[in-house]
Coordinates of C-alpha atoms in Angstrom, one line a residue:
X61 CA 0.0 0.0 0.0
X62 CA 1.6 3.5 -0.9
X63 CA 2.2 6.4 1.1
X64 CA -0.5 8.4 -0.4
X65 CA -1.6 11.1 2.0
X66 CA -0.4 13.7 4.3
X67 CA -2.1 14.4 7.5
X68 CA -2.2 17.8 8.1
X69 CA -3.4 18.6 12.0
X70 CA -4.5 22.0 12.2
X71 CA -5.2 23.8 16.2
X72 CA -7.1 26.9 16.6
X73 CA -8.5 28.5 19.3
X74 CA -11.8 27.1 18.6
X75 CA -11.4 24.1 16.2
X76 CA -9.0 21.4 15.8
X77 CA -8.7 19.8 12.2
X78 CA -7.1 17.1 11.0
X79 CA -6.9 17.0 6.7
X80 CA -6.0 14.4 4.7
X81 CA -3.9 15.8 1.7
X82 CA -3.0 14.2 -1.6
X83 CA 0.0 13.9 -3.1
X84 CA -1.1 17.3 -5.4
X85 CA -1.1 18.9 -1.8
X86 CA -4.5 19.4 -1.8
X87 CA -7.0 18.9 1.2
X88 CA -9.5 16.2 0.1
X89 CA -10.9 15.1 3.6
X90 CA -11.0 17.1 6.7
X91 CA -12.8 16.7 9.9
X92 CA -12.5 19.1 13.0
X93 CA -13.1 18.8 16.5
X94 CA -14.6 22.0 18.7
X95 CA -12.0 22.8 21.6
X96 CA -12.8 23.8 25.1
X97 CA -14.4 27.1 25.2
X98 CA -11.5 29.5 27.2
X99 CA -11.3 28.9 30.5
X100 CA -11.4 32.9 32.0
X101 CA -10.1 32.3 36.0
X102 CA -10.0 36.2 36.2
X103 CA -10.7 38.7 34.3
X104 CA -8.4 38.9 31.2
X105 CA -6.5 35.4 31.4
X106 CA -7.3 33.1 28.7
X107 CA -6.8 29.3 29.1
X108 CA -7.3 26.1 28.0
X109 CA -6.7 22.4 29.2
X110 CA -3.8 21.0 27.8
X111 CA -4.2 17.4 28.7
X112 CA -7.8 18.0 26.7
X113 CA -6.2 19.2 23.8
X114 CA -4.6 16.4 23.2
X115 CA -7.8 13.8 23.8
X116 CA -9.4 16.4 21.2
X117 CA -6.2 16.0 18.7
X118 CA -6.7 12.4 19.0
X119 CA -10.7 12.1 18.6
X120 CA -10.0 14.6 15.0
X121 CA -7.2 12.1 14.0
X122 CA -9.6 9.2 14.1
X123 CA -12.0 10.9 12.9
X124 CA -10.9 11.5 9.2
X125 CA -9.7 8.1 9.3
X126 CA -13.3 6.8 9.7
X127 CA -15.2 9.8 7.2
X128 CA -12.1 9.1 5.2
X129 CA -11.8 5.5 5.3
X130 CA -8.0 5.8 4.5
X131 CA -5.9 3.3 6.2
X132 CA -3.1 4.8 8.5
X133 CA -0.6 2.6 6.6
X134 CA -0.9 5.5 3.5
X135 CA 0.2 8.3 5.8
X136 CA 3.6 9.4 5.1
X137 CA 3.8 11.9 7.1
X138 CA 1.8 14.3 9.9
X139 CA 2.5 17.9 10.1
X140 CA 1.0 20.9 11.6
X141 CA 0.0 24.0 11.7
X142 CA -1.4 25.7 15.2
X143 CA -2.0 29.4 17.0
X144 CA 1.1 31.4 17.7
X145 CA 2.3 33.4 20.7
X146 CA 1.1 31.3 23.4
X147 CA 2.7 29.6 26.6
X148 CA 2.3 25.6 27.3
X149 CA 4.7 24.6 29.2
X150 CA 5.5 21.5 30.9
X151 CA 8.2 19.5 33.1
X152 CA 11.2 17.3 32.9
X153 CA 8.7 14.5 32.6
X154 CA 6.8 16.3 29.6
X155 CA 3.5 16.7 31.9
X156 CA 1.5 20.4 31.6
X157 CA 2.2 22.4 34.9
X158 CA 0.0 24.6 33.9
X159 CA -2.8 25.1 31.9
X160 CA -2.1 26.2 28.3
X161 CA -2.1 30.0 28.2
X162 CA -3.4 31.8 24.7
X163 CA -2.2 35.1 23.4
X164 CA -5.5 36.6 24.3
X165 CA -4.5 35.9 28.1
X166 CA -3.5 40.1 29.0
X167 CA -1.5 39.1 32.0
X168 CA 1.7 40.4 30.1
X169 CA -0.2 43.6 29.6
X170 CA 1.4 45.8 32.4
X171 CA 4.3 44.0 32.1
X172 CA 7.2 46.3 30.5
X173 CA 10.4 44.2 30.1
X174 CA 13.6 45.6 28.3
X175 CA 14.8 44.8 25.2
X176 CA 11.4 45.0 24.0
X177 CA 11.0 41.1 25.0
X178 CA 7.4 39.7 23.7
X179 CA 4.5 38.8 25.4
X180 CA 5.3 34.9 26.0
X181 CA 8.4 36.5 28.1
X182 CA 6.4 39.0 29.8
X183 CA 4.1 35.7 30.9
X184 CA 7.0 34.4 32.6
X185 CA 8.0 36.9 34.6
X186 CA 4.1 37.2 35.7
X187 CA 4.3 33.6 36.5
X188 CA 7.4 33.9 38.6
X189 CA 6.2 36.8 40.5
X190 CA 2.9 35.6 41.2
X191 CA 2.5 31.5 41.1
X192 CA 6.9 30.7 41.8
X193 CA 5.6 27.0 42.6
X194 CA 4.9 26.8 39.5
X195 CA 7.7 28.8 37.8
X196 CA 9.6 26.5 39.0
X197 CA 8.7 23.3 37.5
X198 CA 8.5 24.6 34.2
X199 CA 11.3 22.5 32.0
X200 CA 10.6 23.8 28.2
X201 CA 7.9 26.3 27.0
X202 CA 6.2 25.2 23.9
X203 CA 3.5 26.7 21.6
X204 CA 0.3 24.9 21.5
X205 CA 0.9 22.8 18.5
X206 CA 4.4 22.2 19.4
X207 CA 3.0 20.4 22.6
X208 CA 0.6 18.1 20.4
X209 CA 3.8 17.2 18.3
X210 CA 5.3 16.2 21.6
X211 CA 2.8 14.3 22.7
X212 CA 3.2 12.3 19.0
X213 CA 6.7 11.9 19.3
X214 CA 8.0 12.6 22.4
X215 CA 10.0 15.2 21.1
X216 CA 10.7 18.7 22.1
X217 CA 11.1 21.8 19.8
X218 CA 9.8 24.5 18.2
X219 CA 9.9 26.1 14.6
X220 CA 11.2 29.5 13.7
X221 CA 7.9 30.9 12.8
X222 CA 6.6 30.7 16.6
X223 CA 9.4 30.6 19.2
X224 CA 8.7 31.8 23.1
X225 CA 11.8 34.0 22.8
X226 CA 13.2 36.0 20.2
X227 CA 15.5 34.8 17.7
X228 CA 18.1 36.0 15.3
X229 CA 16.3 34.8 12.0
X230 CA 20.6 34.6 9.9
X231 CA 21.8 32.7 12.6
X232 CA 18.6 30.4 13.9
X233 CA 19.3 30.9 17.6
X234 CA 17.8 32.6 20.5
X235 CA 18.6 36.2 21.2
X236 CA 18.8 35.9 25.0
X237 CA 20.0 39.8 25.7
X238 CA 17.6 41.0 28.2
X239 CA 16.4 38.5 30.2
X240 CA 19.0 38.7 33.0
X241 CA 17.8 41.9 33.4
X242 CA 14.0 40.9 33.7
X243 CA 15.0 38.9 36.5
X244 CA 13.9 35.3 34.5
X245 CA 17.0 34.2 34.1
X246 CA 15.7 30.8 33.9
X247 CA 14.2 31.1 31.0
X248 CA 17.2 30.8 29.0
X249 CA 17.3 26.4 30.2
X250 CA 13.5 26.3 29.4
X251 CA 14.1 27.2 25.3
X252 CA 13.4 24.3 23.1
X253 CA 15.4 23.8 20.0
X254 CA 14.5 25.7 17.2
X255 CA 14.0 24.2 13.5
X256 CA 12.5 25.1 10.4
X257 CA 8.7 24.2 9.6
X258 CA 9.9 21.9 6.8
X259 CA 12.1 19.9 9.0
X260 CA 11.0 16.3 9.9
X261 CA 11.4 16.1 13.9
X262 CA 10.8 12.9 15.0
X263 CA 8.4 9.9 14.7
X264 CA 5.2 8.5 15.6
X265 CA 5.8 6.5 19.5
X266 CA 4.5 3.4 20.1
X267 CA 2.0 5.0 22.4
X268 CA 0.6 8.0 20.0
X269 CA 0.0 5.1 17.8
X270 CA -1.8 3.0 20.1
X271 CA -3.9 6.4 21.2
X272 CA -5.0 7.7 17.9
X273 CA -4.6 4.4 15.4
X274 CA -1.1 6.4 13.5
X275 CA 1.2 3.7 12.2
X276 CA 4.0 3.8 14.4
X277 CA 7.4 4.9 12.8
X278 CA 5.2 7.8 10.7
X279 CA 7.4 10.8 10.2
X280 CA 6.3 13.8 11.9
X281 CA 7.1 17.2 10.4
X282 CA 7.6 20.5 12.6
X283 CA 5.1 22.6 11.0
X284 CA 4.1 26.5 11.1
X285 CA 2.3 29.3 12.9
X286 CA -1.1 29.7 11.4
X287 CA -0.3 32.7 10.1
X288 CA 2.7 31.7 8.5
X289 CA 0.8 28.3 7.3
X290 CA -1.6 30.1 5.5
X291 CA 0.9 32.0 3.6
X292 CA 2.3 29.1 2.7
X293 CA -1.1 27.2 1.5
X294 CA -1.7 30.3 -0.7
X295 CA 1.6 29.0 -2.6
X296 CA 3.8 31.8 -0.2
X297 CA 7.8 31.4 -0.8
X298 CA 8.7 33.9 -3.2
X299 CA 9.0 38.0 -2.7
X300 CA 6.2 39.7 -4.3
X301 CA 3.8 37.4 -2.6
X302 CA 0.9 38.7 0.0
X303 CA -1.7 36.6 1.7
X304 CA -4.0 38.5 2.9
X305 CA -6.4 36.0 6.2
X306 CA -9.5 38.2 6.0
X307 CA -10.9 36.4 9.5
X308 CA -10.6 37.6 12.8
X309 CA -8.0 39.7 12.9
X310 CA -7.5 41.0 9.7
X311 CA -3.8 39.9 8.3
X312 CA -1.5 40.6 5.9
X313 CA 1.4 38.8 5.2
X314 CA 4.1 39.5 2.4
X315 CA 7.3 37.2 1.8
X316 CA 10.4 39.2 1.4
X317 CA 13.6 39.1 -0.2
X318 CA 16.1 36.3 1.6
X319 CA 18.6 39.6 1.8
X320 CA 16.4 41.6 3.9
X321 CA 18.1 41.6 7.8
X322 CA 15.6 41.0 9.9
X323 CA 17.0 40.2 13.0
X324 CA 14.2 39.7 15.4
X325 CA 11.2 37.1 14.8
X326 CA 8.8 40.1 16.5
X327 CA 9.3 43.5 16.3
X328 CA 7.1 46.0 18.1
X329 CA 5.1 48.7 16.5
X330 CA 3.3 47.8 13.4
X331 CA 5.1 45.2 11.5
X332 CA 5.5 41.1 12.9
X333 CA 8.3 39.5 11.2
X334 CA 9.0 36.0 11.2
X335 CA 11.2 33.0 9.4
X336 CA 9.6 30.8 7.1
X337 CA 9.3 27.2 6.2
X338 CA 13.1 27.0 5.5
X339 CA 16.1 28.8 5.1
X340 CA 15.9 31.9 2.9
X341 CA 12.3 32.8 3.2
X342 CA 11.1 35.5 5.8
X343 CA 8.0 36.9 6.2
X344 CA 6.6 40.7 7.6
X345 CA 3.0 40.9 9.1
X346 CA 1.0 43.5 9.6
X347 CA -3.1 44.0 11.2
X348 CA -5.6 46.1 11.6
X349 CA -6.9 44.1 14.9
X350 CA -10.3 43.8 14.0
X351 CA -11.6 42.3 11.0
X352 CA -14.5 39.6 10.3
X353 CA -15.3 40.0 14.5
X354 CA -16.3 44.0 14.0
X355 CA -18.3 42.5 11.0
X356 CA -20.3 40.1 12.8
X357 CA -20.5 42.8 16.0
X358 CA -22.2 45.1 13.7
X359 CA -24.9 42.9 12.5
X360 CA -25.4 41.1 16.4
X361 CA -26.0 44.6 17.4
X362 CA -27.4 46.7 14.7
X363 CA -28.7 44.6 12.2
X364 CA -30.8 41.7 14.0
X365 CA -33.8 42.2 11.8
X366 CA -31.7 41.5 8.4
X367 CA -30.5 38.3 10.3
X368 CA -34.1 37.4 10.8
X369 CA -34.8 37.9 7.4
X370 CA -32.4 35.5 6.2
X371 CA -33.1 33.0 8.7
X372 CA -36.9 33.8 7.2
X373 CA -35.4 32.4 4.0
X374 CA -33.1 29.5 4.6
X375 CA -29.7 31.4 3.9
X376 CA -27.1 33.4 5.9
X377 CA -26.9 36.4 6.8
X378 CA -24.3 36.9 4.3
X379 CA -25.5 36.0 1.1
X380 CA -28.7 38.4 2.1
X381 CA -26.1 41.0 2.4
X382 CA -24.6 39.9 -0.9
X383 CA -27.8 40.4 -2.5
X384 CA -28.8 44.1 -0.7
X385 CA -25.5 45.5 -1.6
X386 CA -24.4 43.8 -5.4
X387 CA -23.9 47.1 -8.0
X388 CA -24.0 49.9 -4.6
X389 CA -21.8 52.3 -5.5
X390 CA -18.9 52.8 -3.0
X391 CA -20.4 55.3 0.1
X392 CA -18.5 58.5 1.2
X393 CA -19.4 56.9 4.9
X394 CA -16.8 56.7 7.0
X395 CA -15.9 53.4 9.1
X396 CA -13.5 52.8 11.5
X397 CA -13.3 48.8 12.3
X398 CA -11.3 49.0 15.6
X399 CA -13.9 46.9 17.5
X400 CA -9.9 45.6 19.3
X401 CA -7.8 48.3 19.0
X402 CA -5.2 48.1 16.6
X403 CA -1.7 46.2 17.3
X404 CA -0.1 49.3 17.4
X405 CA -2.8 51.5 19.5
X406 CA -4.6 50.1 21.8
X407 CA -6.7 53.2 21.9
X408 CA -8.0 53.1 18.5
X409 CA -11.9 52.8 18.5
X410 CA -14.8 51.3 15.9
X411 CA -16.6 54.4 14.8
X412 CA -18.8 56.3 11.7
X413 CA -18.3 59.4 10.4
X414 CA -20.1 61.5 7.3
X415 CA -23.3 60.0 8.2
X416 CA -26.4 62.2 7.1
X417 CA -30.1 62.5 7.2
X418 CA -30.1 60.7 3.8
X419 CA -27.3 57.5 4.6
X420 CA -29.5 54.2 4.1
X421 CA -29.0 51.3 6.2
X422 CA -27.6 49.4 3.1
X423 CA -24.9 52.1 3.2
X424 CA -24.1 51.7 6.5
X425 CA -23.7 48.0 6.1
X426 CA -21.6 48.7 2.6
X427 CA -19.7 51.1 4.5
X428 CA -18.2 48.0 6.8
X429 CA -17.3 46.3 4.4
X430 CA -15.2 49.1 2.8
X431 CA -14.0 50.2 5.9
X432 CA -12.2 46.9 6.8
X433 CA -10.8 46.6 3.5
X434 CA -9.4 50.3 3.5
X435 CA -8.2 49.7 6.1
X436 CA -6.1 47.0 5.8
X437 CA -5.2 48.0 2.1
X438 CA -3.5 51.0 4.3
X439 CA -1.8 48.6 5.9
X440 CA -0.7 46.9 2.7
X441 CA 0.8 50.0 1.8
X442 CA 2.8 50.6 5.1
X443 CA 3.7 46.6 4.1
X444 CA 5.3 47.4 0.7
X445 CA 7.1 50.3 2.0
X446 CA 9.1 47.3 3.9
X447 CA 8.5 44.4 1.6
X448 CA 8.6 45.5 -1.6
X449 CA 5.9 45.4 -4.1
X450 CA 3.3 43.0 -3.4
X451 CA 2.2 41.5 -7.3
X452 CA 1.3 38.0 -6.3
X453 CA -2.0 38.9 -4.2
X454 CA -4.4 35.7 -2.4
X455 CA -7.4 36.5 -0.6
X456 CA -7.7 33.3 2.3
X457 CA -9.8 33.0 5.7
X458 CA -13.6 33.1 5.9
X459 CA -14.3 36.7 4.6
X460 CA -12.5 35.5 1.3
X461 CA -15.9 34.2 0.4
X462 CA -17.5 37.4 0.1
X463 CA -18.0 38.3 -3.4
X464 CA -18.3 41.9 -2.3
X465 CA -14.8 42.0 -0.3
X466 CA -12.7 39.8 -3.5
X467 CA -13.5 42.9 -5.5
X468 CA -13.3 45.5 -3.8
X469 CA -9.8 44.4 -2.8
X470 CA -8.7 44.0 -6.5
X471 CA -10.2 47.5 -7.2
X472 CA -8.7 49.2 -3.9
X473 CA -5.3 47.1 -4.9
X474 CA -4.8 47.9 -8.3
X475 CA -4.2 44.6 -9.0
X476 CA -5.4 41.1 -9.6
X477 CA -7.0 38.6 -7.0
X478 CA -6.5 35.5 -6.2
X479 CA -8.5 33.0 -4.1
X480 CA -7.7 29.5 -3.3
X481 CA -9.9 26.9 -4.3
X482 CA -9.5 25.1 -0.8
X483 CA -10.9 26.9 2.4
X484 CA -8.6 24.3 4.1
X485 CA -5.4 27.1 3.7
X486 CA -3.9 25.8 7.0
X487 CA -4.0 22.8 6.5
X488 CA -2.6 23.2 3.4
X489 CA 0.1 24.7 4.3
X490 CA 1.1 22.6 7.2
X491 CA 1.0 20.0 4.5
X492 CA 3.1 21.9 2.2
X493 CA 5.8 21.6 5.1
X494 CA 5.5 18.1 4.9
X495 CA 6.3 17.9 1.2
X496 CA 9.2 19.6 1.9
X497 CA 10.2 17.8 4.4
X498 CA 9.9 14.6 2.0
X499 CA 10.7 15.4 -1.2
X500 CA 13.2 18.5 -0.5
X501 CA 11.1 20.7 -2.6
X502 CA 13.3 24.5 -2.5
X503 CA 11.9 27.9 -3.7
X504 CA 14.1 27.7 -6.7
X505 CA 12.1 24.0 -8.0
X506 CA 9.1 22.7 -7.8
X507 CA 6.4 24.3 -5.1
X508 CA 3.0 23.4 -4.3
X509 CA 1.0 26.7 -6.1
X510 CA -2.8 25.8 -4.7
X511 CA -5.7 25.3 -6.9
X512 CA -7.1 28.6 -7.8
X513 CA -10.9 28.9 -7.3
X514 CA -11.0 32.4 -8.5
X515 CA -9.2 35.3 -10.0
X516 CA -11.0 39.3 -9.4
X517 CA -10.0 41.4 -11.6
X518 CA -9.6 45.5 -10.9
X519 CA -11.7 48.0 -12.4
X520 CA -9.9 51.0 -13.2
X521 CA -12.5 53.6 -12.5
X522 CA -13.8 52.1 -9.1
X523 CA -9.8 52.0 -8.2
X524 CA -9.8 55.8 -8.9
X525 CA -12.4 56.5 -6.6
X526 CA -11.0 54.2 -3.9
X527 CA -7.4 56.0 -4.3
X528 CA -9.1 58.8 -3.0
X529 CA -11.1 57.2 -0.1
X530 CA -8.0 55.8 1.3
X531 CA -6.6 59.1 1.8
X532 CA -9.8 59.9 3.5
X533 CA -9.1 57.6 6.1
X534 CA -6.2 58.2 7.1
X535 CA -7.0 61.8 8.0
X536 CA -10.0 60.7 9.4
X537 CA -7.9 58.2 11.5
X538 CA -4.9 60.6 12.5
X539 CA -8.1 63.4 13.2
X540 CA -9.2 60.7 15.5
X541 CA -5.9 59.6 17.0
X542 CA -5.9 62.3 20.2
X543 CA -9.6 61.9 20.6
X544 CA -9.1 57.9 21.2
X545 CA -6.3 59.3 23.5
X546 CA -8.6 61.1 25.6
X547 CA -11.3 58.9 26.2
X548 CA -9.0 56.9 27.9
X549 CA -9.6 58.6 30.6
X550 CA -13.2 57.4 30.4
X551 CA -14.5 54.1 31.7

């Protein structure tokens, strides 16, 4: 029987996937598992159960097997793809001490450490200051799916996309200035070792087998951030290309020339940077914060009677929205999505502006939609200033199947859009790793392009009249800048 298939394991916040992928690295069974709704202890921390993760990774594994029917013989690999910026750490025995702590926990928040150290660091310190016990059984801090991958081959490491300190991205190692002057020390003995996504680490135990029906002996590759798994789904290793996740968040993430220095795997302010799937591809991040979450806000709390309309007619919400807003011309309404904050100012706000005794409702609800993809098309712009160009453009995540938002981002671009015929982008890309990994696939041969499900085209007049909204907002945003500022003060 051949090795067919690569299982791609994919762990969110909210879902766990495991996706079968062919040998075209394409996803053609999937089958997820929902994860334990955050634990909240006090206000602002943000946990889940580790030891539960794992019985959840297990129940996703067998799961495809059994929608799939694929024997585990025609795996010939498992790779992943999981969350970033998280802390699970466990002891010298490899048990959690702790439950698994997401980057929505705020605990680092207050926390101010030198050297600009990030917020897995800043955890540390809380934890050592406040819970020491615990602090002090801590052996190796892991992301959340580099804990999973330990638990499948009892081996510990991390990949350069998503390490808990950071690292010099030439030289592959942890830049450790600072944290003798935090006062954790420690720390510095609890670092895994770092590889590349497209490494294989290890191998299916004899136990992992028995728990979720693997072969043992499978290969087990290191995998990706989320972030940068996506990227590489949406065929992501040459400069030039941007993959823009229109979900939550609202990222964009641009590959940049090998040359570029970038010395720190997070860097404060408004650009992320982080390594890639191997050696010579880096990547630069930016956010607006808020995204597909201000979307769905909106409509929970202004628009309840449109999502009784289409629950009147047997569709969702959004294809009713589809259908009130197809050939609208764009609005002069302003709106700002900050429903978060931004990354960069915590103070930003969501707001409207240029409403009048005349704006419809339909022009309200256009004008979210245009104001999340202004405004991260601004951010694209602050991107190239960094990366280059951006030619090679993919629209991914669940707001990438709005009609609506695939053109208006090739008309506010400039420039064509792409959009992957899988929805399964993680996944893809965690598989993409594996290929690698297997078949020592480089940037300058063969590389899994995904399956295009679309191509939007820009209009030339409607990108006219968008170049000159875009200005527009970012007067309106620097006008509201000390105004956020002040209402600060405000509870």
């Amino acid at each position: 029987m051949g090795k067919q298939y690569i299982l791609a394991i994919d762990r969110g916040q909210s879902k766990i996937k495991a996706a079968l992928c062919n040998d075209e690295v394409e996803v053609v069974f999937v089958n997820s598992e929902e994860c334990q709704e955050i634990q909240v202890r006090q206000p602002g921390w943000a946990e889940q159960d580790m030891k539960l993760m794992w019985k959840q990774t297990i129940c996703a594994i067998k799961g495809v097997f059994n929608k799939s029917g694929v024997n585990p013989k025609e795996i010939a690999a498992v790779s992943f793809s999981g969350q970033g910026g998280g802390n699970f750490m466990i002891d010298k025995e490899g048990k959690p001490v702790y439950p698994g702590v997401l980057s929505l926990d705020n605990r680092h928040e207050n926390i101010f450490l030198p050297q600009n150290l990030p917020r897995t660091l800043a955890f540390m310190y809380w934890l050592k200051k406040n819970e020491p016990e615990v602090y002090s059984k801590v052996r190796w801090i892991l992301g959340c799916k580099d804990y999973l991958r330990y638990c499948l081959t009892g081996k510990v490491n991390v990949d350069i996309s998503d390490t808990p300190a950071p690292v010099d991205l030439e030289e592959k190692k942890y830049i450790l200035e600072g944290l003798d002057e935090a006062g954790i020390s420690e720390v510095k003995e609890m670092l895994p070792e770092i590889l590349y996504a497209s490494e294989i680490c290890g191998c299916v135990t004899n136990q992992a087998a028995q728990e979720t029906g693997l072969l043992e002996g499978t290969p087990v590759v290191v995998g990706a951030h989320d972030m940068i798994a996506c990227s590489l789904g949406a065929g992501g290793y040459r400069p030039g290309h941007l993959t823009i996740i229109l979900g939550t968040l609202g990222i964009n993430i641009a590959v940049v020339n090998e040359k570029i220095k970038l010395k720190k795997s997070v860097s404060s302010g408004k650009f992320f940077m982080f390594g890639g799937a191997f050696k010579g591809v880096k990547t630069v991040t930016t956010s607006i914060g808020s995204a597909c979450n201000t979307v769905n806000w909106v409509l929970d709390t202004m628009f309840i009677e449109e999502k009784k309309e289409a629950k009147s007619l047997g569709i969702s919400v959004f294809t009713l929205l589809e259908r009130k807003l197809r050939g609208m011309q764009p609005t002069n309404v302003i709106f700002q999505p900050y429903l978060m904050g931004t990354f960069y100012n915590s103070a930003a706000k969501l707001g409207w502006a240029g409403i009048h005794m005349g704006t419809t409702r339909e022009e309200l609800l256009l004008s979210v939609f245009q104001g999340v993809c202004i405004s991260m098309c601004i951010e694209i712009e602050r991107l190239e200033k960094k990366a280059g160009k951006l030619d090679d453009v993919w629209l991914v995540g669940g707001g990438s199947e709005s009609s609506i938002w695939r053109q208006m981002f090739a008309d506010m671009l400039g420039r064509s859009v792409h959009i992957c015929k899988t929805n399964e982008v993680g996944c893809r890309g965690a598989a993409v790793c594996a290929e690698i990994a297997l078949k020592g696939f480089t940037k300058d041969t063969y590389f899994g392009i995904p399956k295009e499900g679309g191509v939007y085209y820009p209009n030339p007049r409607m990108t006219a009249i968008y170049k000159e909204q875009i200005q527009i907002y970012k007067n309106a945003y620097d006008m509201a800048v000390p105004v956020w500022e002040q209402q600060k003060s405000y509870k």
